[in-house]
Amino acid sequence: MNILLLGSGGREHALAWKLAQSPSLTKLYAAPGNPGIAEEAECVALDVTDHAAVIAFCGEKRIGLVVIGPEAPLVDGLSDSLRAAGVPVFGPSQAAAQLEGSKGFTKDLCQRAGIPTAGYVRTHSLEEARAALGKFQAPYVLKADGLAAGKGVVIAATLAEAEETLADMFGGGFGGAGAQVVIEEFMEGEEASFFALTDGTAIFPFGSAQDHKRVGDGDTGPNTGGMGAYSPAPVLTPELQARVMAEIIAPTVATMRAEGHPYQGVLFAGLMLTAQGPKLIEYNARFGDPECQVLMMRLKSDLVPILLACATGSLEGVAIDLAGETALTVVMAAKGYPGTPEKGGTIALNDAGADGAKVFHAGTALKDGALVANGGRVLNVTATGANVTEAQAKAYKAVDAITFPTGFCRRDIGWREVARERG
């Protein structure tokens, strides 16, 4: 089978690496890809916003499955165009992708379906939002409604800070994503991520993870797209995972199907583990980044039939086997991230993969034959171990083997679980 993978980040490198291992793969194409993906696939120049061009490519190359990595093409409706042309695609429809594309849409769905989540108000103007602040107490959780590259959530400690943030959001500081703003109650607890695969009817759990959003050690500094992650997340016990499936995932899939927007793909639920039980923070309509990297490191099953089954409504009975070991990834970012990253810095991977570690490329490029930084998050250095402590040690050993003078990383990925393992 010929497969087309869309995207250029660390998530897509992990998917390409796993897809390339499948015996059912004939040829893997990636658009636009990156130097790491190029080791697994033929990278092609394809404008994903030009749906006709993507469809024409699929016809020319006899593509049997399109795998959409990032969220923007899903929210843009590319999967609908491909399905209308008879091309199987892994990823939800435009209507179903609203679960990520509009935080207000998801909150309203939770209300209709009785899914546990934080109390909220949807606001459509700065005046309306300022008035709504009176219904909440500090700290204030303010969310730009649309896509904001993982940076559209601000937790304001004071009323003055909340009002300033709202002025920024409605003033264009978050682009079109801030045309509407959701204000939520602050939830106490520990965050975790849960993944489920669905073809619109059948649902299978696909592992847990914990991400590290803040840029600095000890969870300090501004939010980022994610500075590292590990899987599984022991804090999501089997009992809690069963509750998440029954109280959050299953009602979501059933409601989407009943309302005419069946969801096909991966549901990535960001959760808060509160004293009352797990509550939904938000949904993503694609694999997380860097959570995908650790999930792919643990996946023992062939990925191709799993994704194809989601795309074709035949997930029931498909084998999904995740290894019991822990995988942990450390993001190496370019100086300046999450602000303006310093591009062009040279990178030498050296023998980072000598101890079984895997370096997934995120924001990299080749310049005169040399590997250079070409984005904010540049590398995902990933390793496995019997537990988080062991996986962490292996990952940082691989990090220390890499020469990247203009790069940096957090040195404490997995710190909560390492502390728990030490007792």
C-alpha positions as a Markdown table, in Angstrom:
| # | Residue | x | y | z |
|---|---|---|---|---|
| 1 | Met | 0.0 | 0.0 | 0.0 |
| 2 | Asn | 1.2 | 3.5 | -0.8 |
| 3 | Ile | 0.6 | 6.0 | 2.1 |
| 4 | Leu | 0.8 | 9.8 | 2.2 |
| 5 | Leu | 1.7 | 11.4 | 5.6 |
| 6 | Leu | 1.1 | 15.1 | 6.0 |
| 7 | Gly | 3.1 | 17.2 | 8.4 |
| 8 | Ser | 6.7 | 18.2 | 9.2 |
| 9 | Gly | 7.2 | 17.9 | 13.0 |
| 10 | Gly | 8.3 | 15.4 | 15.6 |
| 11 | Arg | 4.9 | 13.8 | 15.7 |
| 12 | Glu | 5.1 | 13.1 | 12.0 |
| 13 | His | 8.6 | 11.8 | 12.2 |
| 14 | Ala | 7.4 | 9.3 | 14.9 |
| 15 | Leu | 4.5 | 8.3 | 12.7 |
| 16 | Ala | 6.7 | 7.9 | 9.6 |
| 17 | Trp | 9.2 | 5.8 | 11.6 |
| 18 | Lys | 6.4 | 3.5 | 12.7 |
| 19 | Leu | 4.6 | 3.4 | 9.4 |
| 20 | Ala | 7.8 | 2.5 | 7.6 |
| 21 | Gln | 8.1 | -0.7 | 9.8 |
| 22 | Ser | 4.8 | -2.1 | 8.4 |
| 23 | Pro | 5.1 | -5.1 | 6.0 |
| 24 | Ser | 2.0 | -3.8 | 4.2 |
| 25 | Leu | 3.7 | -0.6 | 3.2 |
| 26 | Thr | 4.8 | -0.3 | -0.4 |
| 27 | Lys | 5.8 | 3.4 | -0.5 |
| 28 | Leu | 5.6 | 6.2 | 2.0 |
| 29 | Tyr | 5.4 | 9.8 | 0.9 |
| 30 | Ala | 5.5 | 12.8 | 3.2 |
| 31 | Ala | 4.6 | 16.4 | 2.7 |
| 32 | Pro | 6.5 | 18.5 | 3.4 |
| 33 | Gly | 8.4 | 16.3 | 5.8 |
| 34 | Asn | 11.8 | 17.1 | 7.4 |
| 35 | Pro | 15.3 | 15.6 | 7.3 |
| 36 | Gly | 14.4 | 12.9 | 9.8 |
| 37 | Ile | 11.2 | 12.0 | 8.0 |
| 38 | Ala | 13.3 | 11.9 | 4.7 |
| 39 | Glu | 15.1 | 8.8 | 6.2 |
| 40 | Glu | 11.8 | 6.9 | 6.2 |
| 41 | Ala | 9.8 | 8.5 | 3.3 |
| 42 | Glu | 10.0 | 10.3 | 0.0 |
| 43 | Cys | 9.4 | 14.0 | 0.9 |
| 44 | Val | 7.3 | 15.9 | -1.6 |
| 45 | Ala | 6.3 | 19.5 | -2.0 |
| 46 | Leu | 2.5 | 19.6 | -1.6 |
| 47 | Asp | 0.4 | 22.5 | -0.5 |
| 48 | Val | -2.1 | 20.9 | 2.0 |
| 49 | Thr | -4.4 | 23.9 | 1.7 |
| 50 | Asp | -4.8 | 23.1 | -2.0 |
| 51 | His | -7.2 | 20.2 | -1.7 |
| 52 | Ala | -7.4 | 19.5 | -5.4 |
| 53 | Ala | -3.6 | 19.2 | -5.6 |
| 54 | Val | -3.6 | 16.7 | -2.7 |
| 55 | Ile | -6.3 | 14.7 | -4.4 |
| 56 | Ala | -4.5 | 14.7 | -7.7 |
| 57 | Phe | -1.3 | 13.5 | -6.0 |
| 58 | Cys | -3.2 | 10.7 | -4.3 |
| 59 | Gly | -4.6 | 9.6 | -7.7 |
| 60 | Glu | -1.2 | 9.8 | -9.5 |
| 61 | Lys | 0.6 | 7.8 | -6.8 |
| 62 | Arg | -2.3 | 5.4 | -6.0 |
| 63 | Ile | -2.4 | 6.4 | -2.4 |
| 64 | Gly | -4.3 | 3.9 | -0.3 |
| 65 | Leu | -4.3 | 5.9 | 3.0 |
| 66 | Val | -3.6 | 9.5 | 3.9 |
| 67 | Val | -2.5 | 10.2 | 7.5 |
| 68 | Ile | -3.0 | 13.8 | 8.6 |
| 69 | Gly | -0.6 | 14.7 | 11.4 |
| 70 | Pro | -1.4 | 18.3 | 12.4 |
| 71 | Glu | -4.7 | 19.9 | 13.3 |
| 72 | Ala | -4.8 | 22.8 | 10.8 |
| 73 | Pro | -5.6 | 20.6 | 7.7 |
| 74 | Leu | -8.3 | 18.8 | 9.7 |
| 75 | Val | -10.0 | 22.0 | 10.8 |
| 76 | Asp | -9.6 | 23.2 | 7.2 |
| 77 | Gly | -11.7 | 20.2 | 6.0 |
| 78 | Leu | -9.0 | 18.3 | 4.0 |
| 79 | Ser | -10.3 | 14.9 | 5.2 |
| 80 | Asp | -13.8 | 15.7 | 3.8 |
| 81 | Ser | -12.3 | 16.5 | 0.4 |
| 82 | Leu | -10.3 | 13.3 | 0.4 |
| 83 | Arg | -13.2 | 11.1 | 1.5 |
| 84 | Ala | -15.4 | 12.7 | -1.2 |
| 85 | Ala | -12.7 | 11.7 | -3.7 |
| 86 | Gly | -12.7 | 8.1 | -2.4 |
| 87 | Val | -9.4 | 8.3 | -0.6 |
| 88 | Pro | -9.3 | 6.7 | 2.9 |
| 89 | Val | -8.0 | 9.2 | 5.4 |
| 90 | Phe | -7.0 | 8.9 | 9.1 |
| 91 | Gly | -8.4 | 12.0 | 10.7 |
| 92 | Pro | -11.8 | 13.4 | 11.6 |
| 93 | Ser | -14.1 | 15.4 | 9.4 |
| 94 | Gln | -14.1 | 19.2 | 9.6 |
| 95 | Ala | -17.3 | 19.1 | 11.6 |
| 96 | Ala | -15.8 | 16.5 | 14.0 |
| 97 | Ala | -12.5 | 18.4 | 14.3 |
| 98 | Gln | -14.4 | 21.2 | 16.0 |
| 99 | Leu | -13.6 | 19.3 | 19.1 |
| 100 | Glu | -10.2 | 20.9 | 18.8 |
| 101 | Gly | -10.9 | 23.8 | 16.5 |
| 102 | Ser | -13.4 | 25.4 | 18.9 |
| 103 | Lys | -13.1 | 25.2 | 22.7 |
| 104 | Gly | -16.6 | 26.6 | 23.0 |
| 105 | Phe | -18.0 | 23.8 | 20.8 |
| 106 | Thr | -16.4 | 21.2 | 23.0 |
| 107 | Lys | -17.6 | 22.8 | 26.2 |
| 108 | Asp | -21.2 | 23.0 | 24.9 |
| 109 | Leu | -21.0 | 19.3 | 23.8 |
| 110 | Cys | -19.8 | 18.4 | 27.4 |
| 111 | Gln | -22.8 | 20.2 | 28.8 |
| 112 | Arg | -25.2 | 18.4 | 26.4 |
| 113 | Ala | -23.7 | 15.0 | 27.0 |
| 114 | Gly | -23.1 | 15.3 | 30.8 |
| 115 | Ile | -19.4 | 15.0 | 30.5 |
| 116 | Pro | -17.5 | 16.2 | 33.6 |
| 117 | Thr | -15.5 | 19.4 | 32.9 |
| 118 | Ala | -14.9 | 22.9 | 34.4 |
| 119 | Gly | -17.7 | 25.4 | 34.6 |
| 120 | Tyr | -17.4 | 28.0 | 31.8 |
| 121 | Val | -18.9 | 31.0 | 29.9 |
| 122 | Arg | -18.4 | 31.6 | 26.2 |
| 123 | Thr | -17.9 | 35.2 | 25.3 |
| 124 | His | -17.9 | 37.0 | 22.0 |
| 125 | Ser | -16.6 | 40.5 | 22.9 |
| 126 | Leu | -14.3 | 42.2 | 25.3 |
| 127 | Glu | -17.2 | 43.8 | 27.1 |
| 128 | Glu | -19.0 | 40.5 | 27.5 |
| 129 | Ala | -15.9 | 38.8 | 28.7 |
| 130 | Arg | -15.1 | 41.5 | 31.3 |
| 131 | Ala | -18.6 | 41.2 | 32.7 |
| 132 | Ala | -18.3 | 37.4 | 32.8 |
| 133 | Leu | -15.2 | 37.6 | 35.0 |
| 134 | Gly | -17.4 | 38.5 | 37.9 |
| 135 | Lys | -18.8 | 34.9 | 37.9 |
| 136 | Phe | -15.4 | 33.4 | 38.6 |
| 137 | Gln | -12.7 | 33.6 | 41.2 |
| 138 | Ala | -8.9 | 33.9 | 40.7 |
| 139 | Pro | -7.0 | 32.3 | 39.2 |
| 140 | Tyr | -8.9 | 32.9 | 35.9 |
| 141 | Val | -8.6 | 30.4 | 33.1 |
| 142 | Leu | -8.9 | 32.2 | 29.7 |
| 143 | Lys | -8.9 | 30.3 | 26.5 |
| 144 | Ala | -8.8 | 31.6 | 22.9 |
| 145 | Asp | -11.6 | 29.6 | 21.2 |
| 146 | Gly | -9.7 | 28.7 | 18.0 |
| 147 | Leu | -6.4 | 27.1 | 17.1 |
| 148 | Ala | -3.4 | 28.9 | 18.7 |
| 149 | Ala | -0.6 | 26.3 | 18.3 |
| 150 | Gly | -0.9 | 25.1 | 21.9 |
| 151 | Lys | -0.4 | 28.6 | 23.3 |
| 152 | Gly | -4.0 | 29.9 | 23.5 |
| 153 | Val | -4.6 | 29.2 | 27.2 |
| 154 | Val | -3.7 | 31.8 | 29.9 |
| 155 | Ile | -4.1 | 31.3 | 33.6 |
| 156 | Ala | -4.4 | 34.8 | 35.1 |
| 157 | Ala | -3.5 | 35.2 | 38.8 |
| 158 | Thr | -5.4 | 38.4 | 39.3 |
| 159 | Leu | -8.4 | 40.3 | 38.0 |
| 160 | Ala | -6.1 | 43.0 | 36.5 |
| 161 | Glu | -4.1 | 40.4 | 34.7 |
| 162 | Ala | -7.2 | 38.7 | 33.4 |
| 163 | Glu | -8.6 | 41.9 | 32.0 |
| 164 | Glu | -5.2 | 42.7 | 30.3 |
| 165 | Thr | -5.2 | 39.2 | 28.8 |
| 166 | Leu | -8.7 | 39.5 | 27.5 |
| 167 | Ala | -7.8 | 42.9 | 25.9 |
| 168 | Asp | -4.9 | 41.2 | 24.2 |
| 169 | Met | -7.0 | 38.2 | 23.0 |
| 170 | Phe | -9.9 | 40.3 | 21.6 |
| 171 | Gly | -7.3 | 42.8 | 20.3 |
| 172 | Gly | -5.8 | 40.3 | 17.9 |
| 173 | Gly | -2.9 | 39.1 | 20.0 |
| 174 | Phe | -3.9 | 35.5 | 19.2 |
| 175 | Gly | -5.1 | 36.2 | 15.6 |
| 176 | Gly | -8.4 | 34.8 | 14.6 |
| 177 | Ala | -8.3 | 32.3 | 17.4 |
| 178 | Gly | -9.2 | 35.0 | 19.9 |
| 179 | Ala | -12.4 | 36.2 | 18.2 |
| 180 | Gln | -14.2 | 34.3 | 20.9 |
| 181 | Val | -12.9 | 33.5 | 24.4 |
| 182 | Val | -13.9 | 30.8 | 26.9 |
| 183 | Ile | -13.6 | 31.7 | 30.5 |
| 184 | Glu | -13.4 | 28.6 | 32.8 |
| 185 | Glu | -13.3 | 27.9 | 36.5 |
| 186 | Phe | -9.8 | 26.8 | 37.7 |
| 187 | Met | -9.6 | 23.1 | 38.4 |
| 188 | Glu | -7.3 | 21.7 | 41.1 |
| 189 | Gly | -5.5 | 18.4 | 40.5 |
| 190 | Glu | -2.8 | 16.8 | 38.3 |
| 191 | Glu | -3.0 | 16.8 | 34.5 |
| 192 | Ala | -2.7 | 13.8 | 32.4 |
| 193 | Ser | -3.4 | 12.8 | 28.8 |
| 194 | Phe | -5.5 | 9.9 | 27.5 |
| 195 | Phe | -5.7 | 8.7 | 23.9 |
| 196 | Ala | -8.4 | 6.6 | 22.3 |
| 197 | Leu | -8.9 | 5.5 | 18.7 |
| 198 | Thr | -12.3 | 5.3 | 17.1 |
| 199 | Asp | -13.9 | 4.6 | 13.7 |
| 200 | Gly | -17.0 | 6.5 | 14.8 |
| 201 | Thr | -18.6 | 3.5 | 16.6 |
| 202 | Ala | -15.9 | 1.2 | 18.0 |
| 203 | Ile | -13.5 | 2.7 | 20.6 |
| 204 | Phe | -10.2 | 1.4 | 21.8 |
| 205 | Pro | -7.9 | 3.0 | 24.4 |
| 206 | Phe | -4.5 | 3.9 | 23.1 |
| 207 | Gly | -2.4 | 4.7 | 26.1 |
| 208 | Ser | -1.8 | 7.6 | 28.6 |
| 209 | Ala | 0.9 | 10.2 | 28.9 |
| 210 | Gln | 2.0 | 13.2 | 30.9 |
| 211 | Asp | 3.3 | 16.3 | 29.1 |
| 212 | His | 5.4 | 19.2 | 30.5 |
| 213 | Lys | 4.0 | 22.5 | 29.1 |
| 214 | Arg | 6.1 | 25.1 | 30.9 |
| 215 | Val | 9.4 | 26.1 | 29.3 |
| 216 | Gly | 11.5 | 25.9 | 32.5 |
| 217 | Asp | 12.5 | 23.3 | 35.1 |
| 218 | Gly | 10.0 | 22.9 | 37.9 |
| 219 | Asp | 7.2 | 23.9 | 35.6 |
| 220 | Thr | 8.1 | 27.5 | 35.5 |
| 221 | Gly | 7.9 | 30.1 | 32.7 |
| 222 | Pro | 5.4 | 30.5 | 29.9 |
| 223 | Asn | 3.4 | 27.7 | 28.3 |
| 224 | Thr | 4.9 | 26.0 | 25.2 |
| 225 | Gly | 3.7 | 23.3 | 22.8 |
| 226 | Gly | 5.3 | 20.8 | 25.1 |
| 227 | Met | 8.9 | 20.3 | 26.4 |
| 228 | Gly | 8.7 | 16.6 | 27.0 |
| 229 | Ala | 6.5 | 13.7 | 27.9 |
| 230 | Tyr | 6.4 | 10.2 | 29.1 |
| 231 | Ser | 4.0 | 7.2 | 28.7 |
| 232 | Pro | 2.3 | 5.5 | 30.4 |
| 233 | Ala | 1.2 | 7.9 | 33.1 |
| 234 | Pro | 0.9 | 5.7 | 36.3 |
| 235 | Val | -1.3 | 8.4 | 37.9 |
| 236 | Leu | -4.0 | 7.3 | 35.4 |
| 237 | Thr | -4.7 | 4.0 | 37.1 |
| 238 | Pro | -6.7 | 1.3 | 35.3 |
| 239 | Glu | -9.7 | 2.3 | 37.4 |
| 240 | Leu | -9.4 | 6.0 | 36.4 |
| 241 | Gln | -8.9 | 5.0 | 32.7 |
| 242 | Ala | -12.1 | 3.0 | 32.9 |
| 243 | Arg | -13.9 | 6.1 | 34.2 |
| 244 | Val | -12.4 | 8.2 | 31.5 |
| 245 | Met | -13.6 | 5.8 | 28.8 |
| 246 | Ala | -17.1 | 5.5 | 30.3 |
| 247 | Glu | -17.7 | 9.1 | 31.4 |
| 248 | Ile | -15.8 | 11.2 | 28.8 |
| 249 | Ile | -14.7 | 9.3 | 25.7 |
| 250 | Ala | -17.7 | 7.1 | 25.1 |
| 251 | Pro | -20.3 | 9.9 | 25.6 |
| 252 | Thr | -18.3 | 12.1 | 23.2 |
| 253 | Val | -18.2 | 9.5 | 20.4 |
| 254 | Ala | -21.9 | 8.6 | 20.9 |
| 255 | Thr | -23.0 | 12.3 | 20.9 |
| 256 | Met | -20.9 | 13.2 | 17.8 |
| 257 | Arg | -22.4 | 10.2 | 16.0 |
| 258 | Ala | -26.0 | 11.0 | 17.1 |
| 259 | Glu | -25.6 | 14.6 | 16.0 |
| 260 | Gly | -24.5 | 13.6 | 12.5 |
| 261 | His | -20.7 | 14.3 | 13.0 |
| 262 | Pro | -19.2 | 10.8 | 13.6 |
| 263 | Tyr | -15.7 | 11.0 | 14.8 |
| 264 | Gln | -13.0 | 8.9 | 13.1 |
| 265 | Gly | -9.4 | 9.1 | 14.2 |
| 266 | Val | -7.6 | 9.6 | 17.5 |
| 267 | Leu | -9.2 | 11.5 | 20.4 |
| 268 | Phe | -6.6 | 13.1 | 22.6 |
| 269 | Ala | -8.2 | 14.1 | 25.9 |
| 270 | Gly | -6.4 | 16.5 | 28.2 |
| 271 | Leu | -7.6 | 15.6 | 31.7 |
| 272 | Met | -7.5 | 17.1 | 35.2 |
| 273 | Leu | -7.5 | 14.5 | 37.9 |
| 274 | Thr | -9.6 | 16.2 | 40.5 |
| 275 | Ala | -10.8 | 15.1 | 44.0 |
| 276 | Gln | -14.2 | 14.4 | 42.3 |
| 277 | Gly | -12.6 | 12.3 | 39.6 |
| 278 | Pro | -11.2 | 12.9 | 36.0 |
| 279 | Lys | -12.6 | 16.0 | 34.2 |
| 280 | Leu | -12.0 | 17.0 | 30.6 |
| 281 | Ile | -9.8 | 20.1 | 30.1 |
| 282 | Glu | -9.9 | 20.0 | 26.3 |
| 283 | Tyr | -9.7 | 17.7 | 23.3 |
| 284 | Asn | -7.2 | 17.5 | 20.5 |
| 285 | Ala | -8.3 | 15.9 | 17.2 |
| 286 | Arg | -4.8 | 14.4 | 16.4 |
| 287 | Phe | -1.9 | 12.8 | 18.2 |
| 288 | Gly | -0.2 | 15.0 | 20.7 |
| 289 | Asp | 3.3 | 16.3 | 20.1 |
| 290 | Pro | 5.5 | 15.2 | 21.9 |
| 291 | Glu | 3.1 | 12.5 | 23.2 |
| 292 | Cys | 2.9 | 10.7 | 19.9 |
| 293 | Gln | 6.6 | 10.1 | 20.1 |
| 294 | Val | 6.4 | 8.1 | 23.3 |
| 295 | Leu | 3.3 | 6.3 | 22.2 |
| 296 | Met | 4.9 | 5.2 | 19.0 |
| 297 | Met | 8.0 | 4.0 | 20.9 |
| 298 | Arg | 5.7 | 1.7 | 23.0 |
| 299 | Leu | 3.5 | 0.4 | 20.1 |
| 300 | Lys | 4.3 | -3.2 | 19.3 |
| 301 | Ser | 1.5 | -3.6 | 16.7 |
| 302 | Asp | 1.6 | -2.8 | 13.1 |
| 303 | Leu | 0.4 | 0.8 | 12.8 |
| 304 | Val | -0.9 | 0.7 | 9.2 |
| 305 | Pro | -3.9 | -1.7 | 9.8 |
| 306 | Ile | -4.9 | 0.3 | 12.9 |
| 307 | Leu | -5.0 | 3.6 | 11.1 |
| 308 | Leu | -6.7 | 2.1 | 8.0 |
| 309 | Ala | -9.4 | 0.5 | 10.3 |
| 310 | Cys | -10.2 | 3.9 | 11.8 |
| 311 | Ala | -10.4 | 5.4 | 8.3 |
| 312 | Thr | -12.7 | 2.7 | 7.0 |
| 313 | Gly | -15.0 | 2.0 | 9.9 |
| 314 | Ser | -13.6 | -1.5 | 10.7 |
| 315 | Leu | -11.7 | -1.0 | 14.0 |
| 316 | Glu | -13.6 | -3.7 | 15.8 |
| 317 | Gly | -11.3 | -6.6 | 16.4 |
| 318 | Val | -8.0 | -4.9 | 15.3 |
| 319 | Ala | -5.0 | -5.7 | 17.6 |
| 320 | Ile | -3.5 | -2.8 | 19.5 |
| 321 | Asp | -0.6 | -3.8 | 21.7 |
| 322 | Leu | 1.4 | -1.3 | 23.7 |
| 323 | Ala | 4.5 | -2.4 | 25.5 |
| 324 | Gly | 4.4 | -2.2 | 29.3 |
| 325 | Glu | 7.8 | -0.4 | 29.4 |
| 326 | Thr | 8.0 | 3.4 | 29.8 |
| 327 | Ala | 9.0 | 5.8 | 27.0 |
| 328 | Leu | 10.2 | 9.3 | 27.8 |
| 329 | Thr | 11.1 | 12.1 | 25.4 |
| 330 | Val | 13.0 | 15.3 | 26.0 |
| 331 | Val | 12.4 | 18.3 | 23.7 |
| 332 | Met | 15.5 | 20.2 | 22.6 |
| 333 | Ala | 14.4 | 23.7 | 21.6 |
| 334 | Ala | 16.1 | 26.6 | 20.0 |
| 335 | Lys | 17.1 | 29.5 | 22.2 |
| 336 | Gly | 14.3 | 32.1 | 22.3 |
| 337 | Tyr | 11.5 | 29.6 | 22.3 |
| 338 | Pro | 8.5 | 29.9 | 23.0 |
| 339 | Gly | 9.1 | 33.5 | 21.8 |
| 340 | Thr | 11.2 | 34.0 | 18.7 |
| 341 | Pro | 13.5 | 31.0 | 18.3 |
| 342 | Glu | 17.0 | 31.3 | 17.0 |
| 343 | Lys | 17.1 | 29.5 | 13.7 |
| 344 | Gly | 20.2 | 28.2 | 11.8 |
| 345 | Gly | 22.1 | 26.8 | 14.7 |
| 346 | Thr | 24.1 | 23.7 | 13.8 |
| 347 | Ile | 23.4 | 20.3 | 15.2 |
| 348 | Ala | 25.5 | 17.2 | 15.4 |
| 349 | Leu | 23.6 | 14.1 | 16.6 |
| 350 | Asn | 26.8 | 12.1 | 17.2 |
| 351 | Asp | 26.1 | 8.8 | 18.8 |
| 352 | Ala | 22.8 | 9.8 | 20.6 |
| 353 | Gly | 21.1 | 6.6 | 19.5 |
| 354 | Ala | 23.8 | 4.3 | 20.7 |
| 355 | Asp | 21.9 | 3.0 | 23.7 |
| 356 | Gly | 18.6 | 2.4 | 21.9 |
| 357 | Ala | 17.4 | 6.0 | 22.1 |
| 358 | Lys | 15.6 | 7.5 | 19.1 |
| 359 | Val | 16.0 | 11.1 | 18.0 |
| 360 | Phe | 12.9 | 12.4 | 16.2 |
| 361 | His | 13.3 | 15.5 | 14.1 |
| 362 | Ala | 10.9 | 18.4 | 14.7 |
| 363 | Gly | 12.1 | 21.8 | 13.5 |
| 364 | Thr | 15.2 | 20.8 | 11.5 |
| 365 | Ala | 16.5 | 21.5 | 8.0 |
| 366 | Leu | 19.6 | 20.8 | 5.9 |
| 367 | Lys | 21.8 | 23.7 | 5.0 |
| 368 | Asp | 24.9 | 23.0 | 2.8 |
| 369 | Gly | 24.6 | 19.4 | 3.9 |
| 370 | Ala | 24.6 | 20.2 | 7.6 |
| 371 | Leu | 21.7 | 19.7 | 10.0 |
| 372 | Val | 20.4 | 23.0 | 11.4 |
| 373 | Ala | 17.6 | 24.3 | 13.7 |
| 374 | Asn | 14.6 | 25.5 | 11.7 |
| 375 | Gly | 11.9 | 26.0 | 14.3 |
| 376 | Gly | 11.2 | 26.4 | 18.0 |
| 377 | Arg | 11.1 | 22.8 | 19.1 |
| 378 | Val | 13.9 | 21.1 | 17.2 |
| 379 | Leu | 14.5 | 17.6 | 18.4 |
| 380 | Asn | 12.7 | 15.0 | 20.5 |
| 381 | Val | 15.2 | 12.7 | 22.2 |
| 382 | Thr | 13.3 | 9.6 | 23.2 |
| 383 | Ala | 14.3 | 6.5 | 25.2 |
| 384 | Thr | 12.6 | 3.5 | 26.9 |
| 385 | Gly | 13.1 | 1.9 | 30.3 |
| 386 | Ala | 11.6 | -0.3 | 32.9 |
| 387 | Asn | 10.2 | 2.8 | 34.6 |
| 388 | Val | 10.3 | 6.6 | 34.3 |
| 389 | Thr | 13.6 | 6.9 | 36.3 |
| 390 | Glu | 15.4 | 4.5 | 33.9 |
| 391 | Ala | 13.8 | 6.0 | 30.7 |
| 392 | Gln | 14.7 | 9.5 | 31.9 |
| 393 | Ala | 18.4 | 8.6 | 32.5 |
| 394 | Lys | 18.7 | 7.0 | 29.1 |
| 395 | Ala | 17.0 | 10.0 | 27.4 |
| 396 | Tyr | 19.3 | 12.6 | 29.1 |
| 397 | Lys | 22.3 | 10.4 | 28.2 |
| 398 | Ala | 21.3 | 10.7 | 24.6 |
| 399 | Val | 20.7 | 14.5 | 25.0 |
| 400 | Asp | 24.2 | 15.0 | 26.4 |
| 401 | Ala | 25.7 | 13.2 | 23.4 |
| 402 | Ile | 24.2 | 15.8 | 21.0 |
| 403 | Thr | 26.1 | 19.0 | 20.0 |
| 404 | Phe | 23.6 | 21.8 | 19.7 |
| 405 | Pro | 25.1 | 25.1 | 21.0 |
| 406 | Thr | 22.0 | 27.2 | 20.3 |
| 407 | Gly | 19.7 | 24.7 | 21.8 |
| 408 | Phe | 18.3 | 24.1 | 25.3 |
| 409 | Cys | 16.0 | 21.6 | 27.1 |
| 410 | Arg | 14.4 | 21.1 | 30.5 |
| 411 | Arg | 16.4 | 18.8 | 32.7 |
| 412 | Asp | 13.5 | 17.4 | 34.8 |
| 413 | Ile | 11.1 | 15.7 | 32.4 |
| 414 | Gly | 9.2 | 13.1 | 34.4 |
| 415 | Trp | 10.1 | 14.7 | 37.7 |
| 416 | Arg | 6.8 | 14.0 | 39.4 |
| 417 | Glu | 6.9 | 10.3 | 38.6 |
| 418 | Val | 10.6 | 10.0 | 39.4 |
| 419 | Ala | 9.8 | 11.4 | 42.9 |
| 420 | Arg | 7.0 | 8.9 | 43.3 |
| 421 | Glu | 9.2 | 6.0 | 42.2 |
| 422 | Arg | 11.8 | 7.0 | 44.8 |
| 423 | Gly | 9.1 | 7.0 | 47.4 |
